[in-house]
mmCIF file of C-alpha atoms and ligand atoms in Angstrom:
data_model
loop_
_atom_site.group_PDB
_atom_site.id
_atom_site.type_symbol
_atom_site.label_atom_id
_atom_site.label_comp_id
_atom_site.label_asym_id
_atom_site.label_seq_id
_atom_site.Cartn_x
_atom_site.Cartn_y
_atom_site.Cartn_z
ATOM 1 C CA MET A 1 8.135 43.809 34.816
ATOM 2 C CA ARG A 2 11.088 45.145 32.398
ATOM 3 C CA TRP A 3 12.328 43.798 29.720
ATOM 4 C CA ALA A 4 16.296 43.775 27.985
ATOM 5 C CA LEU A 5 16.615 43.698 24.006
ATOM 6 C CA LEU A 6 18.992 40.687 23.992
ATOM 7 C CA SER A 7 18.261 39.759 20.286
ATOM 8 C CA ASN A 8 17.461 42.017 16.851
ATOM 9 C CA SER A 9 16.545 40.586 13.817
ATOM 10 C CA ARG A 10 15.953 37.033 14.918
ATOM 11 C CA LEU A 11 11.790 36.018 14.787
ATOM 12 C CA HIS A 12 11.251 38.460 11.675
ATOM 13 C CA HIS A 13 9.501 36.634 8.537
ATOM 14 C CA ASP A 14 8.452 38.524 5.566
ATOM 15 C CA SER A 15 4.434 38.256 5.418
ATOM 16 C CA SER A 16 1.437 38.422 3.236
ATOM 17 C CA ASN A 17 -0.980 40.253 5.229
ATOM 18 C CA GLY A 18 -0.014 43.230 6.839
ATOM 19 C CA HIS A 19 2.914 42.373 9.373
ATOM 20 C CA ASN A 20 6.242 44.490 8.724
ATOM 21 C CA ARG A 21 9.629 42.916 8.698
ATOM 22 C CA GLN A 22 11.598 46.240 10.779
ATOM 23 C CA GLN A 23 8.562 45.706 13.144
ATOM 24 C CA GLN A 24 9.637 42.262 14.181
ATOM 25 C CA ASP A 25 13.216 43.583 13.899
ATOM 26 C CA ASP A 26 12.333 44.499 17.405
ATOM 27 C CA THR A 27 10.727 41.782 18.710
ATOM 28 C CA PRO A 28 12.413 41.281 22.110
ATOM 29 C CA LEU A 29 12.868 37.673 22.168
ATOM 30 C CA ALA A 30 14.942 36.989 25.583
ATOM 31 C CA LEU A 31 13.309 36.344 28.432
ATOM 32 C CA ARG A 32 16.812 35.868 30.274
ATOM 33 C CA GLY A 33 16.085 40.090 30.495
ATOM 34 C CA ASN A 34 13.816 40.351 32.131
ATOM 35 C CA THR A 35 15.463 42.418 34.751
ATOM 36 C CA VAL A 36 12.874 40.911 37.696
ATOM 37 C CA ASN A 37 11.908 37.484 36.984
ATOM 38 C CA PRO A 38 14.906 36.345 34.627
ATOM 39 C CA ILE A 39 14.703 32.480 33.530
ATOM 40 C CA SER A 40 17.935 31.698 35.118
ATOM 41 C CA VAL A 41 17.832 27.779 34.485
ATOM 42 C CA ALA A 42 17.662 27.424 30.665
ATOM 43 C CA PRO A 43 14.055 25.320 30.152
ATOM 44 C CA LYS A 44 15.097 21.633 28.048
ATOM 45 C CA ILE A 45 10.881 21.157 27.624
ATOM 46 C CA ALA A 46 8.366 23.219 25.984
ATOM 47 C CA ILE A 47 4.653 22.128 26.718
ATOM 48 C CA ILE A 48 2.763 23.810 24.474
ATOM 49 C CA CYS A 49 -1.341 23.837 26.054
ATOM 50 C CA GLY A 50 -4.295 23.023 23.558
ATOM 51 C CA SER A 51 -7.502 24.247 24.851
ATOM 52 C CA GLY A 52 -8.813 23.661 28.054
ATOM 53 C CA LEU A 53 -5.330 21.944 28.911
ATOM 54 C CA GLY A 54 -3.735 24.846 30.580
ATOM 55 C CA SER A 55 -3.855 22.706 33.339
ATOM 56 C CA LEU A 56 0.050 21.230 32.518
ATOM 57 C CA ALA A 57 0.899 24.051 33.538
ATOM 58 C CA THR A 58 -0.460 24.712 36.908
ATOM 59 C CA ILE A 59 1.692 21.417 38.519
ATOM 60 C CA LEU A 60 5.117 23.004 38.127
ATOM 61 C CA ASP A 61 7.457 23.629 41.069
ATOM 62 C CA GLU A 62 9.172 26.683 41.633
ATOM 63 C CA LYS A 63 6.805 28.661 38.559
ATOM 64 C CA ILE A 64 7.174 32.007 37.319
ATOM 65 C CA ASP A 65 4.303 33.547 35.262
ATOM 66 C CA PHE A 66 5.009 35.989 32.316
ATOM 67 C CA PRO A 67 1.619 37.304 30.964
ATOM 68 C CA TYR A 68 1.359 37.665 27.216
ATOM 69 C CA GLU A 69 0.852 41.219 27.554
ATOM 70 C CA GLN A 70 3.651 42.337 29.574
ATOM 71 C CA ILE A 71 5.950 40.609 26.535
ATOM 72 C CA PRO A 72 7.176 42.838 24.488
ATOM 73 C CA HIS A 73 5.717 41.933 20.683
ATOM 74 C CA PHE A 74 4.090 38.783 21.856
ATOM 75 C CA PRO A 75 0.986 37.732 20.311
ATOM 76 C CA GLN A 76 -2.163 37.446 22.976
ATOM 77 C CA SER A 77 -4.894 34.887 23.170
ATOM 78 C CA THR A 78 -7.761 35.530 22.915
ATOM 79 C CA VAL A 79 -9.698 32.109 23.044
ATOM 80 C CA PRO A 80 -11.484 30.969 26.192
ATOM 81 C CA GLY A 81 -10.082 28.049 27.464
ATOM 82 C CA HIS A 82 -6.247 29.789 26.971
ATOM 83 C CA ALA A 83 -5.051 32.039 29.557
ATOM 84 C CA GLY A 84 -1.996 33.521 28.143
ATOM 85 C CA LYS A 85 0.698 32.937 29.706
ATOM 86 C CA LEU A 86 4.260 31.419 29.600
ATOM 87 C CA VAL A 87 4.497 29.678 33.310
ATOM 88 C CA VAL A 88 8.208 28.874 33.557
ATOM 89 C CA GLY A 89 9.296 26.177 36.570
ATOM 90 C CA LYS A 90 10.588 22.597 37.136
ATOM 91 C CA MET A 91 8.493 19.163 36.258
ATOM 92 C CA GLY A 92 10.143 16.651 38.251
ATOM 93 C CA LYS A 93 14.026 17.277 38.057
ATOM 94 C CA VAL A 94 13.055 19.006 34.228
ATOM 95 C CA PRO A 95 13.340 22.563 33.354
ATOM 96 C CA VAL A 96 10.051 23.443 31.453
ATOM 97 C CA ILE A 97 8.407 26.469 29.639
ATOM 98 C CA CYS A 98 4.137 26.300 29.419
ATOM 99 C CA MET A 99 2.671 28.000 26.848
ATOM 100 C CA GLN A 100 -0.685 28.652 28.491
ATOM 101 C CA GLY A 101 -2.602 29.769 25.421
ATOM 102 C CA ARG A 102 -1.874 28.863 22.059
ATOM 103 C CA PHE A 103 -1.423 31.232 19.219
ATOM 104 C CA HIS A 104 -4.295 29.862 15.987
ATOM 105 C CA TYR A 105 -4.507 31.272 12.735
ATOM 106 C CA TYR A 106 -8.467 32.137 12.516
ATOM 107 C CA GLU A 107 -7.650 34.731 15.744
ATOM 108 C CA GLY A 108 -6.019 36.943 12.954
ATOM 109 C CA TYR A 109 -2.271 36.177 13.380
ATOM 110 C CA PRO A 110 -0.209 34.601 10.271
ATOM 111 C CA LEU A 111 1.265 31.098 10.938
ATOM 112 C CA TRP A 112 5.022 32.527 10.989
ATOM 113 C CA LYS A 113 3.444 34.372 14.386
ATOM 114 C CA CYS A 114 1.403 31.663 15.469
ATOM 115 C CA ALA A 115 4.931 29.824 15.655
ATOM 116 C CA MET A 116 6.707 32.813 16.688
ATOM 117 C CA PRO A 117 7.310 31.547 20.803
ATOM 118 C CA ILE A 118 9.321 28.330 19.444
ATOM 119 C CA ARG A 119 11.930 30.357 18.189
ATOM 120 C CA VAL A 120 12.267 32.363 21.438
ATOM 121 C CA PHE A 121 12.215 28.712 22.932
ATOM 122 C CA LYS A 122 14.664 27.381 20.782
ATOM 123 C CA LEU A 123 16.826 30.700 21.648
ATOM 124 C CA LEU A 124 16.231 29.966 25.752
ATOM 125 C CA GLY A 125 17.715 26.558 24.871
ATOM 126 C CA VAL A 126 14.343 24.515 24.736
ATOM 127 C CA GLU A 127 15.545 21.169 22.583
ATOM 128 C CA MET A 128 11.992 19.504 22.938
ATOM 129 C CA ILE A 129 8.597 20.273 22.754
ATOM 130 C CA VAL A 130 5.310 18.569 24.147
ATOM 131 C CA VAL A 131 2.373 20.173 21.461
ATOM 132 C CA THR A 132 -1.179 18.735 22.613
ATOM 133 C CA ASN A 133 -4.117 20.282 21.664
ATOM 134 C CA ALA A 134 -7.861 19.169 21.683
ATOM 135 C CA ALA A 135 -9.254 17.548 18.499
ATOM 136 C CA GLY A 136 -12.088 15.891 17.057
ATOM 137 C CA GLY A 137 -12.163 12.359 16.457
ATOM 138 C CA LEU A 138 -12.332 10.765 12.972
ATOM 139 C CA ASN A 139 -11.620 7.416 14.146
ATOM 140 C CA PRO A 140 -14.544 5.438 14.831
ATOM 141 C CA ASP A 141 -11.993 3.378 17.522
ATOM 142 C CA TYR A 142 -12.082 7.000 19.048
ATOM 143 C CA LYS A 143 -14.144 8.221 22.230
ATOM 144 C CA VAL A 144 -13.830 11.197 24.242
ATOM 145 C CA GLY A 145 -11.987 11.500 26.318
ATOM 146 C CA ASP A 146 -9.302 9.692 24.624
ATOM 147 C CA LEU A 147 -5.831 10.261 23.938
ATOM 148 C CA MET A 148 -4.311 10.193 20.425
ATOM 149 C CA ILE A 149 -0.282 10.333 20.075
ATOM 150 C CA ILE A 150 0.083 11.754 16.939
ATOM 151 C CA LYS A 151 2.181 9.997 14.168
ATOM 152 C CA ASP A 152 2.448 12.303 11.314
ATOM 153 C CA HIS A 153 0.027 15.258 9.944
ATOM 154 C CA VAL A 154 -2.268 16.507 7.126
ATOM 155 C CA ASN A 155 -1.001 20.069 6.702
ATOM 156 C CA PHE A 156 -5.098 21.257 5.091
ATOM 157 C CA PRO A 157 -3.101 25.193 5.267
ATOM 158 C CA GLY A 158 -0.027 23.692 3.866
ATOM 159 C CA PHE A 159 -1.777 22.806 0.658
ATOM 160 C CA ALA A 160 -2.677 26.334 -0.014
ATOM 161 C CA GLY A 161 0.834 27.589 -0.123
ATOM 162 C CA GLU A 162 0.073 28.475 4.023
ATOM 163 C CA SER A 163 3.244 27.608 6.224
ATOM 164 C CA PHE A 164 4.999 28.953 8.983
ATOM 165 C CA LEU A 165 8.056 29.072 7.169
ATOM 166 C CA ARG A 166 6.874 31.315 4.015
ATOM 167 C CA GLY A 167 9.264 33.684 3.513
ATOM 168 C CA PRO A 168 13.226 34.650 3.298
ATOM 169 C CA ASN A 169 14.898 32.016 5.459
ATOM 170 C CA ASP A 170 16.613 33.006 8.285
ATOM 171 C CA GLU A 171 19.339 30.839 8.154
ATOM 172 C CA ARG A 172 20.287 31.053 11.545
ATOM 173 C CA PHE A 173 17.288 28.855 12.798
ATOM 174 C CA GLY A 174 17.422 26.211 9.418
ATOM 175 C CA PRO A 175 17.407 25.583 5.827
ATOM 176 C CA ARG A 176 15.379 26.766 3.225
ATOM 177 C CA PHE A 177 13.855 23.048 2.950
ATOM 178 C CA VAL A 178 13.120 20.908 5.634
ATOM 179 C CA ALA A 179 12.202 16.818 5.817
ATOM 180 C CA LEU A 180 8.804 16.212 7.791
ATOM 181 C CA ASN A 181 8.624 12.604 7.483
ATOM 182 C CA SER A 182 9.715 11.768 10.754
ATOM 183 C CA ALA A 183 8.114 15.077 12.224
ATOM 184 C CA TYR A 184 6.664 13.654 15.545
ATOM 185 C CA ASP A 185 10.006 11.574 16.684
ATOM 186 C CA THR A 186 9.967 8.297 16.989
ATOM 187 C CA GLU A 187 11.503 7.841 19.774
ATOM 188 C CA LEU A 188 9.941 9.583 21.853
ATOM 189 C CA ARG A 189 6.339 7.979 20.707
ATOM 190 C CA LYS A 190 7.565 4.948 21.223
ATOM 191 C CA LEU A 191 8.437 6.218 25.229
ATOM 192 C CA ALA A 192 5.100 7.583 25.486
ATOM 193 C CA LYS A 193 3.549 4.164 24.561
ATOM 194 C CA SER A 194 5.373 2.632 27.555
ATOM 195 C CA VAL A 195 4.600 5.280 29.918
ATOM 196 C CA ALA A 196 0.870 5.220 28.733
ATOM 197 C CA SER A 197 0.990 1.015 29.254
ATOM 198 C CA GLU A 198 2.614 1.559 32.451
ATOM 199 C CA LEU A 199 -0.017 3.904 33.797
ATOM 200 C CA GLY A 200 -2.399 1.347 32.948
ATOM 201 C CA MET A 201 -3.593 3.972 29.886
ATOM 202 C CA ASN A 202 -3.798 1.377 26.772
ATOM 203 C CA ASP A 203 -7.889 1.251 26.804
ATOM 204 C CA PHE A 204 -7.643 4.626 25.783
ATOM 205 C CA VAL A 205 -4.020 6.028 24.088
ATOM 206 C CA HIS A 206 -4.098 5.552 20.215
ATOM 207 C CA GLU A 207 -1.683 6.659 17.814
ATOM 208 C CA GLY A 208 -3.134 8.429 14.723
ATOM 209 C CA VAL A 209 -2.873 11.314 12.328
ATOM 210 C CA TYR A 210 -3.470 14.959 13.168
ATOM 211 C CA THR A 211 -5.033 17.306 10.732
ATOM 212 C CA MET A 212 -5.184 20.903 10.839
ATOM 213 C CA VAL A 213 -8.061 23.040 9.365
ATOM 214 C CA GLY A 214 -8.014 26.829 9.444
ATOM 215 C CA GLY A 215 -11.342 27.232 11.552
ATOM 216 C CA PRO A 216 -12.860 28.842 13.644
ATOM 217 C CA ASN A 217 -15.914 26.774 11.720
ATOM 218 C CA PHE A 218 -16.235 23.511 12.652
ATOM 219 C CA GLU A 219 -16.404 20.822 9.781
ATOM 220 C CA THR A 220 -19.609 20.359 7.739
ATOM 221 C CA VAL A 221 -20.007 16.588 6.787
ATOM 222 C CA ALA A 222 -18.143 15.959 3.488
ATOM 223 C CA GLU A 223 -15.192 17.738 5.221
ATOM 224 C CA LEU A 224 -14.679 15.037 7.849
ATOM 225 C CA ARG A 225 -15.859 12.401 4.814
ATOM 226 C CA LEU A 226 -13.088 13.335 2.764
ATOM 227 C CA MET A 227 -10.685 13.339 5.468
ATOM 228 C CA LYS A 228 -12.006 10.283 6.986
ATOM 229 C CA LEU A 229 -11.263 8.804 3.589
ATOM 230 C CA LEU A 230 -7.593 10.540 3.839
ATOM 231 C CA GLY A 231 -6.602 8.244 6.704
ATOM 232 C CA ILE A 232 -7.258 11.204 9.198
ATOM 233 C CA ASP A 233 -7.879 9.906 12.752
ATOM 234 C CA ALA A 234 -8.613 13.897 14.232
ATOM 235 C CA VAL A 235 -9.256 17.636 12.972
ATOM 236 C CA GLY A 236 -8.238 20.244 14.800
ATOM 237 C CA MET A 237 -7.203 23.814 14.082
ATOM 238 C CA SER A 238 -3.296 24.463 15.473
ATOM 239 C CA THR A 239 0.237 22.246 16.164
ATOM 240 C CA VAL A 240 1.113 21.963 12.883
ATOM 241 C CA PRO A 241 2.485 25.790 12.310
ATOM 242 C CA GLU A 242 4.589 24.831 15.810
ATOM 243 C CA VAL A 243 5.717 21.528 14.507
ATOM 244 C CA ILE A 244 7.564 23.159 11.317
ATOM 245 C CA ALA A 245 8.732 25.560 13.065
ATOM 246 C CA ALA A 246 10.557 23.514 15.948
ATOM 247 C CA ARG A 247 11.693 20.760 13.046
ATOM 248 C CA HIS A 248 12.771 23.631 10.773
ATOM 249 C CA CYS A 249 15.309 24.631 13.884
ATOM 250 C CA GLY A 250 16.158 21.565 15.161
ATOM 251 C CA ILE A 251 13.322 20.876 18.310
ATOM 252 C CA LYS A 252 11.963 17.592 18.745
ATOM 253 C CA CYS A 253 8.616 17.133 18.570
ATOM 254 C CA PHE A 254 6.140 15.209 20.647
ATOM 255 C CA GLY A 255 2.117 15.728 20.135
ATOM 256 C CA PHE A 256 -0.671 14.185 21.065
ATOM 257 C CA SER A 257 -4.321 14.961 20.649
ATOM 258 C CA LEU A 258 -7.842 14.699 23.445
ATOM 259 C CA ILE A 259 -10.551 13.584 21.467
ATOM 260 C CA THR A 260 -12.987 16.498 22.929
ATOM 261 C CA ASN A 261 -15.950 15.353 20.674
ATOM 262 C CA GLU A 262 -17.050 13.183 17.943
ATOM 263 C CA CYS A 263 -17.080 13.855 14.192
ATOM 264 C CA VAL A 264 -20.189 14.141 13.744
ATOM 265 C CA THR A 265 -20.251 12.772 9.495
ATOM 266 C CA SER A 266 -23.682 11.876 9.493
ATOM 267 C CA TYR A 267 -26.567 14.248 8.170
ATOM 268 C CA ASP A 268 -29.478 12.892 9.895
ATOM 269 C CA THR A 269 -28.771 13.744 13.775
ATOM 270 C CA ASP A 270 -28.878 17.371 14.957
ATOM 271 C CA ASP A 271 -25.526 17.177 17.016
ATOM 272 C CA GLU A 272 -22.751 19.899 16.866
ATOM 273 C CA PRO A 273 -20.016 20.451 18.131
ATOM 274 C CA ASP A 274 -19.076 23.554 20.256
ATOM 275 C CA HIS A 275 -16.344 25.000 22.313
ATOM 276 C CA GLU A 276 -18.000 24.430 25.404
ATOM 277 C CA GLU A 277 -18.467 20.636 25.155
ATOM 278 C CA VAL A 278 -15.071 20.877 23.923
ATOM 279 C CA MET A 279 -13.534 22.659 27.680
ATOM 280 C CA GLU A 280 -15.233 20.095 29.523
ATOM 281 C CA ALA A 281 -14.266 17.261 27.494
ATOM 282 C CA ALA A 282 -10.925 18.466 28.305
ATOM 283 C CA SER A 283 -11.043 19.664 32.133
ATOM 284 C CA ARG A 284 -12.991 16.261 32.245
ATOM 285 C CA ARG A 285 -9.270 14.305 31.858
ATOM 286 C CA GLN A 286 -6.750 17.079 33.922
ATOM 287 C CA ASN A 287 -5.896 14.373 36.130
ATOM 288 C CA ASP A 288 -4.386 11.917 33.785
ATOM 289 C CA LEU A 289 -3.255 13.635 31.729
ATOM 290 C CA VAL A 290 -1.147 15.582 34.064
ATOM 291 C CA ARG A 291 0.007 11.886 35.653
ATOM 292 C CA PHE A 292 0.566 11.043 31.519
ATOM 293 C CA VAL A 293 2.556 14.275 31.108
ATOM 294 C CA THR A 294 4.470 14.162 34.141
ATOM 295 C CA ALA A 295 5.409 10.773 33.782
ATOM 296 C CA PHE A 296 6.272 11.303 29.805
ATOM 297 C CA VAL A 297 8.607 13.883 30.634
ATOM 298 C CA ASP A 298 10.243 11.962 33.939
ATOM 299 C CA THR A 299 11.174 8.940 31.012
ATOM 300 C CA VAL A 300 12.882 11.743 29.267
ATOM 301 C CA LYS A 301 15.443 12.431 31.586
ATOM 302 C CA SER A 302 15.735 8.559 32.615
ATOM 303 C CA ALA A 303 16.095 7.865 28.879
ATOM 304 C CA GLU A 304 18.812 10.797 28.562
ATOM 305 C CA LEU A 305 16.806 12.696 25.810
ATOM 306 C CA ILE A 306 17.586 15.260 26.828
ATOM 307 C CA SER A 307 21.229 16.901 27.817
ATOM 308 C CA LYS A 308 22.078 17.148 31.655
HETATM 309 O O1 LIG B 1 -5.722 24.947 20.544
HETATM 310 P P1 LIG B 1 -6.410 23.568 20.005
HETATM 311 O O2 LIG B 1 -5.509 23.075 19.276
HETATM 312 O O3 LIG B 1 -6.660 22.591 21.342
HETATM 313 O O4 LIG B 1 -7.974 24.218 20.098
HETATM 314 C C1 LIG B 1 -9.115 23.727 19.468
HETATM 315 C C2 LIG B 1 -8.938 24.291 18.367
HETATM 316 C C3 LIG B 1 -9.972 25.441 18.457
HETATM 317 O O5 LIG B 1 -9.203 26.383 18.425
HETATM 318 C C4 LIG B 1 -10.832 25.162 19.515
HETATM 319 C C5 LIG B 1 -12.506 24.726 18.825
HETATM 320 O O6 LIG B 1 -12.973 23.940 20.045
HETATM 321 O O7 LIG B 1 -10.244 24.110 20.669
#
């Protein structure tokens, strides 16, 4: 594949861990510049597939794959269950772009790089993201395989000053200070709940608060108990940087967690979470997730919540 450099200086940020601004100036952004498979129709929705949730990308029509290793300066996926490619195509009548594989802080990427694809999507014309993740359930009502529509988040790395937006602000994307009190779009959440209802999924679809921890270790019992006290319903290691990047540049956000394990909040057990369990749980819910996301995207289009 060959790539054209359509834009300079758009993705860089200052960073505290060795990535240099000049290098970022050279990041090629626009997949439209691919001279073999140009993206000729602007994707309206970007879907970020969480651990084991990549099948959301496999159902697209008129698919074109862009492996990350062939996209200049794009980060690489290193986590099992994250295939490492962009898939562009149509979900029903809606042009979408899927990240089959996301980037996590624990992989060694700074937060700005974890969420840098969101700015690429903005430049491609994306208006909305559907951000998905695998998460541990803290809410005692949640079972493995349940879905949690994300109402809000608690950004633990943010408490320590880590942010996608740290460093000089790039005004072309958005303002220095960003409001996040309605980060997860109210109208989209309402619509998603009605879709879940219509599909008969009410008994396993909830709405709750997600938190991001840095990982890659799972949490201690004391940490999980603290999170419960804070009113957190599910814990994971992603999503927040992408949502912050999206809100900064005016992209609407809808997110959900698939509960892949129940968090162990007692000392009297040998139970332990592990990544294989996470991927197995994700794989068992693939069909329902595909049904849910397909119907959601279709309804978003009918409700004219994306442009024509
Ligand atoms: O990419 P997501 O947030 O779905 O991945 C979760 C968090 C860790 O990366 C991994 C733990 O099993 O799954």
